[in-house]
Short mmCIF file of C-alpha atoms in Angstrom, two decimals:
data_model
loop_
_atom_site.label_atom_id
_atom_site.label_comp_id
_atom_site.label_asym_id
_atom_site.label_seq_id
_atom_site.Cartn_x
_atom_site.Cartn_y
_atom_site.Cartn_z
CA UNK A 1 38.04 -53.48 -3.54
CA UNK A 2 41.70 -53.36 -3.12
CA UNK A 3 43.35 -56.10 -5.93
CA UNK A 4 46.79 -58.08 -5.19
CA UNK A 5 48.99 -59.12 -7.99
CA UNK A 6 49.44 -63.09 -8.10
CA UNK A 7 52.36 -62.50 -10.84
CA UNK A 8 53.89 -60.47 -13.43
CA UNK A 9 51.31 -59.61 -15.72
CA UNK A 10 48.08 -60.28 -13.57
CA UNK A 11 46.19 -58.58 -10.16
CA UNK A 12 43.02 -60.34 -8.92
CA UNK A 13 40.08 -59.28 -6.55
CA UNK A 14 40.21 -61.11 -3.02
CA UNK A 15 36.65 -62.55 -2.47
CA UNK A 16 35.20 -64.64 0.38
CA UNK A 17 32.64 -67.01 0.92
CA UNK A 18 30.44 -67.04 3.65
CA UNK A 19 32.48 -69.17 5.95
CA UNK A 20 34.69 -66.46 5.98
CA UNK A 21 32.26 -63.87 7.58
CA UNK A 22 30.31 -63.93 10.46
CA UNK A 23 27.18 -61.50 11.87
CA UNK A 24 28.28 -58.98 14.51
CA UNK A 25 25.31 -58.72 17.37
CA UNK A 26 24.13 -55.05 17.44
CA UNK A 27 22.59 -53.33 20.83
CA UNK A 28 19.65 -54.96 21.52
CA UNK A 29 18.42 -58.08 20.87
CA UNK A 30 14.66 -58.77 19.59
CA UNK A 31 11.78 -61.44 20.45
CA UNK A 32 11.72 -63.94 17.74
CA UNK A 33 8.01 -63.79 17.26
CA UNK A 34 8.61 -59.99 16.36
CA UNK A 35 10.72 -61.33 13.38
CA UNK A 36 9.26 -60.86 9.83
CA UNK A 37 10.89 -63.19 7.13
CA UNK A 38 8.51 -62.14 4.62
CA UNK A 39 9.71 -60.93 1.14
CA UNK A 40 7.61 -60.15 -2.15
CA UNK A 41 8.42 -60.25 -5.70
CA UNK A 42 5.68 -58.41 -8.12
CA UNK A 43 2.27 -58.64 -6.76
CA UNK A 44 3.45 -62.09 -5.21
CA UNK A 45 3.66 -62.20 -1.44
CA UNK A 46 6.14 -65.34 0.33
CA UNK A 47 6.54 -65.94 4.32
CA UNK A 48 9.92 -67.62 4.00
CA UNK A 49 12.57 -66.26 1.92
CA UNK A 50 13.57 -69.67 0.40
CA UNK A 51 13.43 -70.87 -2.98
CA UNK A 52 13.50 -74.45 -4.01
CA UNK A 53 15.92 -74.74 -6.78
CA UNK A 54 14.71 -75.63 -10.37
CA UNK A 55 16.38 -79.17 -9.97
CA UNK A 56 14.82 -82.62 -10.73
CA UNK A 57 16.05 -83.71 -7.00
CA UNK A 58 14.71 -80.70 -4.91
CA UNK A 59 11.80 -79.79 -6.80
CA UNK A 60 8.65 -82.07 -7.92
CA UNK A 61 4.90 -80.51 -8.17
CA UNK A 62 4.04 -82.25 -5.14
CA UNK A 63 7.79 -80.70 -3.32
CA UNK A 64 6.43 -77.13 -4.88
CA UNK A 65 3.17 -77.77 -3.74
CA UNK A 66 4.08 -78.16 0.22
CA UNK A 67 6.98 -75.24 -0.20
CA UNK A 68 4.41 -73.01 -1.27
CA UNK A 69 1.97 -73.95 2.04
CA UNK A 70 5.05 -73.94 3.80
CA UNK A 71 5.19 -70.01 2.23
CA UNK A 72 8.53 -70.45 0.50
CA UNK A 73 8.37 -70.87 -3.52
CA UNK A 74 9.52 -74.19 -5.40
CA UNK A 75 10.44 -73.71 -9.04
CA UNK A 76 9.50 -76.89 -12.11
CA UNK A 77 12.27 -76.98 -14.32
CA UNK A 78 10.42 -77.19 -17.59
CA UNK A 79 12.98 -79.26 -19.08
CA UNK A 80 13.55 -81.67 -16.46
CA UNK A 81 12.00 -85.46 -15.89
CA UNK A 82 8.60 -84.20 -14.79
CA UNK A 83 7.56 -82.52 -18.48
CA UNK A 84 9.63 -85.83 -20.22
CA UNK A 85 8.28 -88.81 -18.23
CA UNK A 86 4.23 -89.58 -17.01
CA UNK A 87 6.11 -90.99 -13.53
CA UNK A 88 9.59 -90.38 -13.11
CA UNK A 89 9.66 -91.44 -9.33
CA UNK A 90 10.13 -95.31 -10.12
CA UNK A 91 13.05 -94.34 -12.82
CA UNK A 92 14.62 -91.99 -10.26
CA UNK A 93 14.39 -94.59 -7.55
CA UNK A 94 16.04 -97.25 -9.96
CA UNK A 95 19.50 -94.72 -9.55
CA UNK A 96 20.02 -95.01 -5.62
CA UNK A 97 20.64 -99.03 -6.52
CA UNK A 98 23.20 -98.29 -9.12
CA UNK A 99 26.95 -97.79 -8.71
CA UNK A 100 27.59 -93.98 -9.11
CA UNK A 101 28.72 -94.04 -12.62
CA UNK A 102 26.24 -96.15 -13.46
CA UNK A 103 23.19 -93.86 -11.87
CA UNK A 104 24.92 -91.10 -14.03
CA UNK A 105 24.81 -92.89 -17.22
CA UNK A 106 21.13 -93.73 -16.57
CA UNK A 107 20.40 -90.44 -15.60
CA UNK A 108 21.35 -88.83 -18.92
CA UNK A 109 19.23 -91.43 -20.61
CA UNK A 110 16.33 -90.40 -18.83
CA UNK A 111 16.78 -86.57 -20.19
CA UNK A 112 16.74 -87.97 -24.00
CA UNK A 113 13.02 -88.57 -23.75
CA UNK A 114 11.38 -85.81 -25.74
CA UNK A 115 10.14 -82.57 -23.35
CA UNK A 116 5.75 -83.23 -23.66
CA UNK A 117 3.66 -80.43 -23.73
CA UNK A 118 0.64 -81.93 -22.38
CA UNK A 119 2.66 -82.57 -19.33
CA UNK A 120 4.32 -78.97 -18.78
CA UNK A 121 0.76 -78.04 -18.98
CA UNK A 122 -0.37 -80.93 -16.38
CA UNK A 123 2.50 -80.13 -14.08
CA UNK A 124 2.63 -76.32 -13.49
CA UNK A 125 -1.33 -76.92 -13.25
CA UNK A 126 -1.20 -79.11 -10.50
CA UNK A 127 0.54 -76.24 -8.48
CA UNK A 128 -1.58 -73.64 -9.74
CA UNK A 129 -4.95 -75.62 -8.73
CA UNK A 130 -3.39 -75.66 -5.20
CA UNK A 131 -3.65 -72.03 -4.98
CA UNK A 132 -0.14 -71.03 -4.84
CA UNK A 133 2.47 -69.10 -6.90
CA UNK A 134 3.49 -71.04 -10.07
CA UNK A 135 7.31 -70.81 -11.02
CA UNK A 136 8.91 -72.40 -13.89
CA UNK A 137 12.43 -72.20 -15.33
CA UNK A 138 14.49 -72.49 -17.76
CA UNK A 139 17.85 -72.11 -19.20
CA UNK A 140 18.38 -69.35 -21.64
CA UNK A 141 18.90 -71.49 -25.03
CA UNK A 142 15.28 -72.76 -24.45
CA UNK A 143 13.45 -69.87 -23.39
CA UNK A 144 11.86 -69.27 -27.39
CA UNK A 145 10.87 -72.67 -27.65
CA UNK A 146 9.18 -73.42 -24.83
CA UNK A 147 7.83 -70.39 -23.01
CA UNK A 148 5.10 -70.74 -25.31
CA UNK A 149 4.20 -73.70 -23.58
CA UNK A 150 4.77 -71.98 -20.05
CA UNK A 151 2.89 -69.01 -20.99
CA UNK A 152 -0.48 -71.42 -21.83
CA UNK A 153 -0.04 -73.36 -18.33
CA UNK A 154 -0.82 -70.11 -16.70
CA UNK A 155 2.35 -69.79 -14.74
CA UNK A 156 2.89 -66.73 -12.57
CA UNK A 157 6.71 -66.69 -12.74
CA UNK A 158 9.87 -67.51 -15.10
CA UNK A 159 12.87 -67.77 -13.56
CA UNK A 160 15.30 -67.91 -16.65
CA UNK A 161 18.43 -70.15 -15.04
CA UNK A 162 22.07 -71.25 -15.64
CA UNK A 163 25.48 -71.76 -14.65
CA UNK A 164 26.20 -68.14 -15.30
CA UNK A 165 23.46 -65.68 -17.45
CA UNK A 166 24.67 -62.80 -19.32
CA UNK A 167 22.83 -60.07 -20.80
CA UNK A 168 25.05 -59.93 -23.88
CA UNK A 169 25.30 -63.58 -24.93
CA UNK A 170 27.02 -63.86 -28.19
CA UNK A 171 26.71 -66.85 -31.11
CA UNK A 172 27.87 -67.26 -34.60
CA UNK A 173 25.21 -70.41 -34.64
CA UNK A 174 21.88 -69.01 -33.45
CA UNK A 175 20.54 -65.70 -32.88
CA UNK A 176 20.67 -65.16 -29.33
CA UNK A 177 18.17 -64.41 -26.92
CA UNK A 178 18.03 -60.46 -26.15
CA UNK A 179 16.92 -60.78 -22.30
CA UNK A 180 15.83 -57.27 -22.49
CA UNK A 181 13.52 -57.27 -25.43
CA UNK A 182 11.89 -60.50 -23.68
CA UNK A 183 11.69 -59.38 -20.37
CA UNK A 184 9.96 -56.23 -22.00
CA UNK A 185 7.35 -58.00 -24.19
CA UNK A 186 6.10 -60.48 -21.35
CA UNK A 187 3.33 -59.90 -18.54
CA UNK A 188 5.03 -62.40 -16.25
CA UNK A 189 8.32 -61.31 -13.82
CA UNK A 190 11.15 -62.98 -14.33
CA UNK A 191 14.08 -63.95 -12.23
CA UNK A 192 17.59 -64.65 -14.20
CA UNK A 193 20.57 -65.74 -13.57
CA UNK A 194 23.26 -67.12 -12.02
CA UNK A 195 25.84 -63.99 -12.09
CA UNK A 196 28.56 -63.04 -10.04
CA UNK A 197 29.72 -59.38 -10.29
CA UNK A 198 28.57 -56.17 -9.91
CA UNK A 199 28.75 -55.54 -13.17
CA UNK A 200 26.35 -58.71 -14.82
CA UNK A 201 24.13 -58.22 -12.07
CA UNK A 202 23.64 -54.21 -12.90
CA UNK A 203 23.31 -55.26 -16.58
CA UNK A 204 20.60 -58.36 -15.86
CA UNK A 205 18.79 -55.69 -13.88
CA UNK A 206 18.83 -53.01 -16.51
CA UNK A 207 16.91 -55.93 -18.44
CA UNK A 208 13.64 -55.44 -16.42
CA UNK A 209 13.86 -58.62 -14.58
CA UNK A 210 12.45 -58.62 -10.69
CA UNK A 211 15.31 -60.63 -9.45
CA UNK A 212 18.33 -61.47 -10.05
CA UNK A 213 20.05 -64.82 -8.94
CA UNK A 214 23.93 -64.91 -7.82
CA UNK A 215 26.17 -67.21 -7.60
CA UNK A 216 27.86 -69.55 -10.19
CA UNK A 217 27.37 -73.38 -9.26
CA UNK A 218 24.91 -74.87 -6.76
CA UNK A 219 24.64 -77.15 -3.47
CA UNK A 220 25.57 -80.07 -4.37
CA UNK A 221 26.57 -82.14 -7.53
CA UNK A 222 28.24 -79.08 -9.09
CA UNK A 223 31.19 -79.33 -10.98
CA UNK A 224 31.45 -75.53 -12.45
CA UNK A 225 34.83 -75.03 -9.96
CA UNK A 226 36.58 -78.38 -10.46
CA UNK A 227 36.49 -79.13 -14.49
CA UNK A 228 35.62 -75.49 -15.51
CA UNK A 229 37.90 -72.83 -13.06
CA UNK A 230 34.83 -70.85 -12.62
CA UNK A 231 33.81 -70.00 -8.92
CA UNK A 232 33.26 -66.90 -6.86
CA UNK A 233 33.19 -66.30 -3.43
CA UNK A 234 29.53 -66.28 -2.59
CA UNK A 235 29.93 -63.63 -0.02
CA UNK A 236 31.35 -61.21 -2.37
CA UNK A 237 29.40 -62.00 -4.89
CA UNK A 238 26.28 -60.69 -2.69
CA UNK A 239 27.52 -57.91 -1.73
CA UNK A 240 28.51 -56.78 -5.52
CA UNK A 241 25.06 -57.76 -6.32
CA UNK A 242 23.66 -55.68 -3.38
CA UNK A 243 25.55 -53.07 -4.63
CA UNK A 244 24.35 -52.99 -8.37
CA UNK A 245 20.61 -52.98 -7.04
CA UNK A 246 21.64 -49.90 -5.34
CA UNK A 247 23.35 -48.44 -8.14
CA UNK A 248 19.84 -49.33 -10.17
CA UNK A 249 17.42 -48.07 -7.76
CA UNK A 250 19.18 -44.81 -8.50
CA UNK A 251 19.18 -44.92 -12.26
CA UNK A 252 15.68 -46.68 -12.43
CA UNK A 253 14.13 -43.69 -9.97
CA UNK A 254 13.47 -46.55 -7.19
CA UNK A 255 12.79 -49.55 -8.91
CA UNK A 256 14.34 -52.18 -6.34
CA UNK A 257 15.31 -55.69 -7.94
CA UNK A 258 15.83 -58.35 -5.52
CA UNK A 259 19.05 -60.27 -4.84
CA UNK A 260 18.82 -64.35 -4.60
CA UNK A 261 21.88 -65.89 -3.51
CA UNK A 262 22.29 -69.55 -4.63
CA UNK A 263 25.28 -71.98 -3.79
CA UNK A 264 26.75 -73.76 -1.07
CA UNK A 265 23.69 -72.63 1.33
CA UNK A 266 23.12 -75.84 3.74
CA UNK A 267 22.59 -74.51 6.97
CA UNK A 268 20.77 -71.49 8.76
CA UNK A 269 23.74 -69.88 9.89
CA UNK A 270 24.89 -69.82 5.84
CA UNK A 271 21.13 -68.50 4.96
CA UNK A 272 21.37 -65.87 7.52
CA UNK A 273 24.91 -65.31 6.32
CA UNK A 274 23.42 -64.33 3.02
CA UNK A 275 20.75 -62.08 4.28
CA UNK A 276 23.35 -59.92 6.16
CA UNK A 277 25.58 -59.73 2.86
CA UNK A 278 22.76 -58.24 1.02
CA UNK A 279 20.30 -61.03 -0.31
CA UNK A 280 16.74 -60.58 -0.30
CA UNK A 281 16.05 -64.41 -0.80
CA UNK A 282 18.48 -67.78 -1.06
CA UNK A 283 17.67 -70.55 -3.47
CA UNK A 284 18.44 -73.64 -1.67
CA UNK A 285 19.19 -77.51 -3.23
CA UNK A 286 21.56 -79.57 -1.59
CA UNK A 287 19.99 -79.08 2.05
CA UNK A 288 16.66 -79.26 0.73
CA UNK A 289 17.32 -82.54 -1.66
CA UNK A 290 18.42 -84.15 1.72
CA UNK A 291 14.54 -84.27 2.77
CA UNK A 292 12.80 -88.05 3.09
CA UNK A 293 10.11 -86.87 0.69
CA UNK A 294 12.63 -84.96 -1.88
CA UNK A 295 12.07 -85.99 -5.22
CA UNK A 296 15.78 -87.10 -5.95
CA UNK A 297 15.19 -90.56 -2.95
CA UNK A 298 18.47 -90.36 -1.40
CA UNK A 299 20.39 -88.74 -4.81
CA UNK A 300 21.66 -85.39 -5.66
CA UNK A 301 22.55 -83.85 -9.04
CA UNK A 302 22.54 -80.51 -10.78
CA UNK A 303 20.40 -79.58 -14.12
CA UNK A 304 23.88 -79.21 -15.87
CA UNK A 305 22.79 -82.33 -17.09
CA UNK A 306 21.30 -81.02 -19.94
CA UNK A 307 24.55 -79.35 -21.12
CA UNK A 308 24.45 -80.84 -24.69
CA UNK A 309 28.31 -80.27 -25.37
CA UNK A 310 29.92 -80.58 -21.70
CA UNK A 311 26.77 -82.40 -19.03
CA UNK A 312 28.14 -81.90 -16.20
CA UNK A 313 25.80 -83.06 -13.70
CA UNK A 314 26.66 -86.01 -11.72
CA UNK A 315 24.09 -88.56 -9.39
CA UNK A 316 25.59 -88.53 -5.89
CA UNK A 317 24.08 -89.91 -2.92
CA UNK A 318 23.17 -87.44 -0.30
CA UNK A 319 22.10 -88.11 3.62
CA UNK A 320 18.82 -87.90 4.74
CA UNK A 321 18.05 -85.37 6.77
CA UNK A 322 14.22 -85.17 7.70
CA UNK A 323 11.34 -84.12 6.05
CA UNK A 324 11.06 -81.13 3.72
CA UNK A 325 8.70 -79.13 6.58
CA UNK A 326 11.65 -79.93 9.04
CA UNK A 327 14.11 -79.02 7.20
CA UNK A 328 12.52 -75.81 6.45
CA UNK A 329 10.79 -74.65 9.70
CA UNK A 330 11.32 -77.77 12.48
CA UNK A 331 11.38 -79.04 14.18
CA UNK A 332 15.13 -79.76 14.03
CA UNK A 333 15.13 -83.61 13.33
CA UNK A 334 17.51 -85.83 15.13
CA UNK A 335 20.67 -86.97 13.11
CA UNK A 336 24.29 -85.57 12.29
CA UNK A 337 22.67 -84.28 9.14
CA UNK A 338 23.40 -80.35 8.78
CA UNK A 339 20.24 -77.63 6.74
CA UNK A 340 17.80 -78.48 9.40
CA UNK A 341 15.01 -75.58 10.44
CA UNK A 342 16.44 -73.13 8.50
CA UNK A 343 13.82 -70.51 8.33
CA UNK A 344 13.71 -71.20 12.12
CA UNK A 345 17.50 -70.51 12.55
CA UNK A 346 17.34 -67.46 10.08
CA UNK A 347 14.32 -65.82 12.62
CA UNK A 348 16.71 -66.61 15.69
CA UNK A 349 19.73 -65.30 14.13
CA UNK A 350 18.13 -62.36 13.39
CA UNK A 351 15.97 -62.01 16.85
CA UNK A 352 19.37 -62.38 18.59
CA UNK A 353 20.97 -59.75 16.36
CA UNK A 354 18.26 -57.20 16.58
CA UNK A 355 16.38 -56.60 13.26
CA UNK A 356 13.07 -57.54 12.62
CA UNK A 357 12.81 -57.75 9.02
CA UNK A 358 15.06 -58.86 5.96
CA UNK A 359 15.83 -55.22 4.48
CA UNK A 360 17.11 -53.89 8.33
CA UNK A 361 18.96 -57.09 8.61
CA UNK A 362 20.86 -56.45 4.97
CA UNK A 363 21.97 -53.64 7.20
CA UNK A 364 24.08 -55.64 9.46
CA UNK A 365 27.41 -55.80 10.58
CA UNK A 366 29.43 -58.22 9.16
CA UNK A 367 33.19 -59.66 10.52
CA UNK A 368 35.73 -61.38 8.35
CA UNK A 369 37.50 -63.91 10.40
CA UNK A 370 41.59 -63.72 10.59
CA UNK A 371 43.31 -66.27 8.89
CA UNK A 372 45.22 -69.05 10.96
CA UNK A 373 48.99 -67.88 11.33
CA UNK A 374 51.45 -70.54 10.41
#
């Protein structure tokens, strides 16, 4: 991609997000009940290509539990209030009746209880008994202490998470973790990330991992762009992605590692905005902790929380917007909410475009719109 100079001394990519694109209809246009939305990671098989984020507000057992008969995936943060607290409902609902600062101060009390085995164990088990796939994350710096502890609660899948994930992380203080060697000693796929380039996403892929996730910063309660200058254009950052797992497939001999996009996704149009850029999946949070039965009651915040030099993560309130099945599938609930039937909206988008699955529609054409003049 072409660069353009912003001063003496320094060029810079142009990259869009996805309100800057839009899907161009091709020929023909497609029944929606011909539309398959199915995607599969390993040996493990989903309906809906929508991931509940690893956050405290989106994801719960019991939120995991009805994504996962819904046939999208929910993800336990192993570090969050679930594995630190027997019932962290009452404590969460204590926030939405606090000033803002206040529900943030209490909120980073609530992560200084201890992490409890017994209840990693209790909580991944609970989704496991139900018969579905079991995901649990965690951010890099944690993975040697406690994937022990994921590894005996039978999980099915890791997804290794944070802000941005490099392949190459460096420390004077502790040995880092060498994604590579992990990925290549465990039975378990694993999804890492966030990245942004072509370049870490080619390298996280080169580590063995299944997926990888893009984008730096989430949904909602994110403040990667504002007090640390780092943001990407979600659009671009797909499509660089989409490009490295091409690049891969070659060197790997046709190993394909799918693409999850994960940021400012709140409606369908944005989901099926991702698809067409190249994403095999999106991992969703702010649309999905606007649900009645979310786990976060009205509150939104992001697991960079548990930063231990910079937390970052902020309790904001966030409008309801219907249950989690309506949100996900429909029906579209009444209210000036936005996220609603997303799956629903991807299928049409996709019916009135033409393709009938995911890959074809990766395939389609995409429009940037002109700036205003003036």
């Amino acid at each position: 991609m072409a660069e353009v100079e912003i001063g003496i001394g320094k060029s810079a990519r142009v990259g869009y997000d996805l309100a800057a694109v839009g899907i161009v209809p091709s020929r023909r246009t497609r029944d929606p009940a011909d539309v398959s939305l199915a995607w599969q990671v390993d040996a493990y098989h989903f309906d809906l290509p929508i991931v509940a984020a690893a956050a405290d507000a989106v994801s719960s057992p019991d939120t995991a539990i009805t994504m996962g008969k819904l046939g999208g995936l929910g993800v336990l943060h192993v570090e969050g209030l679930w594995t630190r607290h027997e019932d962290p409902l009452p404590l969460i609902a204590e926030l939405a009746e606090l000033p803002a600062q206040a529900a943030t101060r209490r909120l980073r009390e609530l992560y200084q209880a201890p992490i409890r085995p017994e209840l990693i164990a209790e909580r991944l088990g609970r989704v496991r008994d139900a018969g579905l796939v079991t995901a649990a994350a965690l951010r890099p710096q944690k993975v040697r202490a406690l994937f022990g502890d994921v590894l005996a609660a039978q999980a099915d899948l890791l997804v290794i998470h944070g802000p941005a994930v490099s392949a190459e992380h460096q420390s004077t203080r502790t040995e880092p973790l060498n994604l590579k060697r992990f990925i290549g000693d465990i039975d378990i796929p694993v999804l890492v990330g966030g990245c942004a380039s072509f370049s870490t996403a080619l390298h996280l892929m080169r580590t063995g991992a299944a997926g990888v996730i893009v984008g730096v910063g989430t949904g909602g309660g994110d403040a990667n762009r504002a007090e640390l200058g780092i943001g990407v254009g979600l659009a671009t950052a797909i499509a660089d992605a989409a490009g490295a797992r091409m690049r891969y497939l070659d060197e790997s001999g046709g190993r394909y590692v799918h693409v999850i996009a994960h940021g400012d996704l709140r409606t369908g149009g944005d989901v099926a905005k991702a698809v067409a850029c190249g994403a095999d999946a999106v991992m969703i949070d702010g649309a999905l902790a606007a649900a009645e039965d979310a786990p976060g009651q009205g509150g939104l915040w992001s697991m960079d929380v548990l930063h231990s030099d910079l937390p970052r993560g902020r309790w904001q309130p966030v409008e309801r917007a219907g249950t989690l099945e309506q949100i996900l599938v429909g029906p579209d609930p009444a209210g000036p909410a936005g996220g609603a039937s997303l799956a629903s909206a991807l299928r049409t988008a996709m019916a009135t475009t033409g393709y009938a699955t995911l890959k074809e529609f990766q395939k389609a054409e995409i429009m940037l719109a002109s700036p205003p003049i003036g």
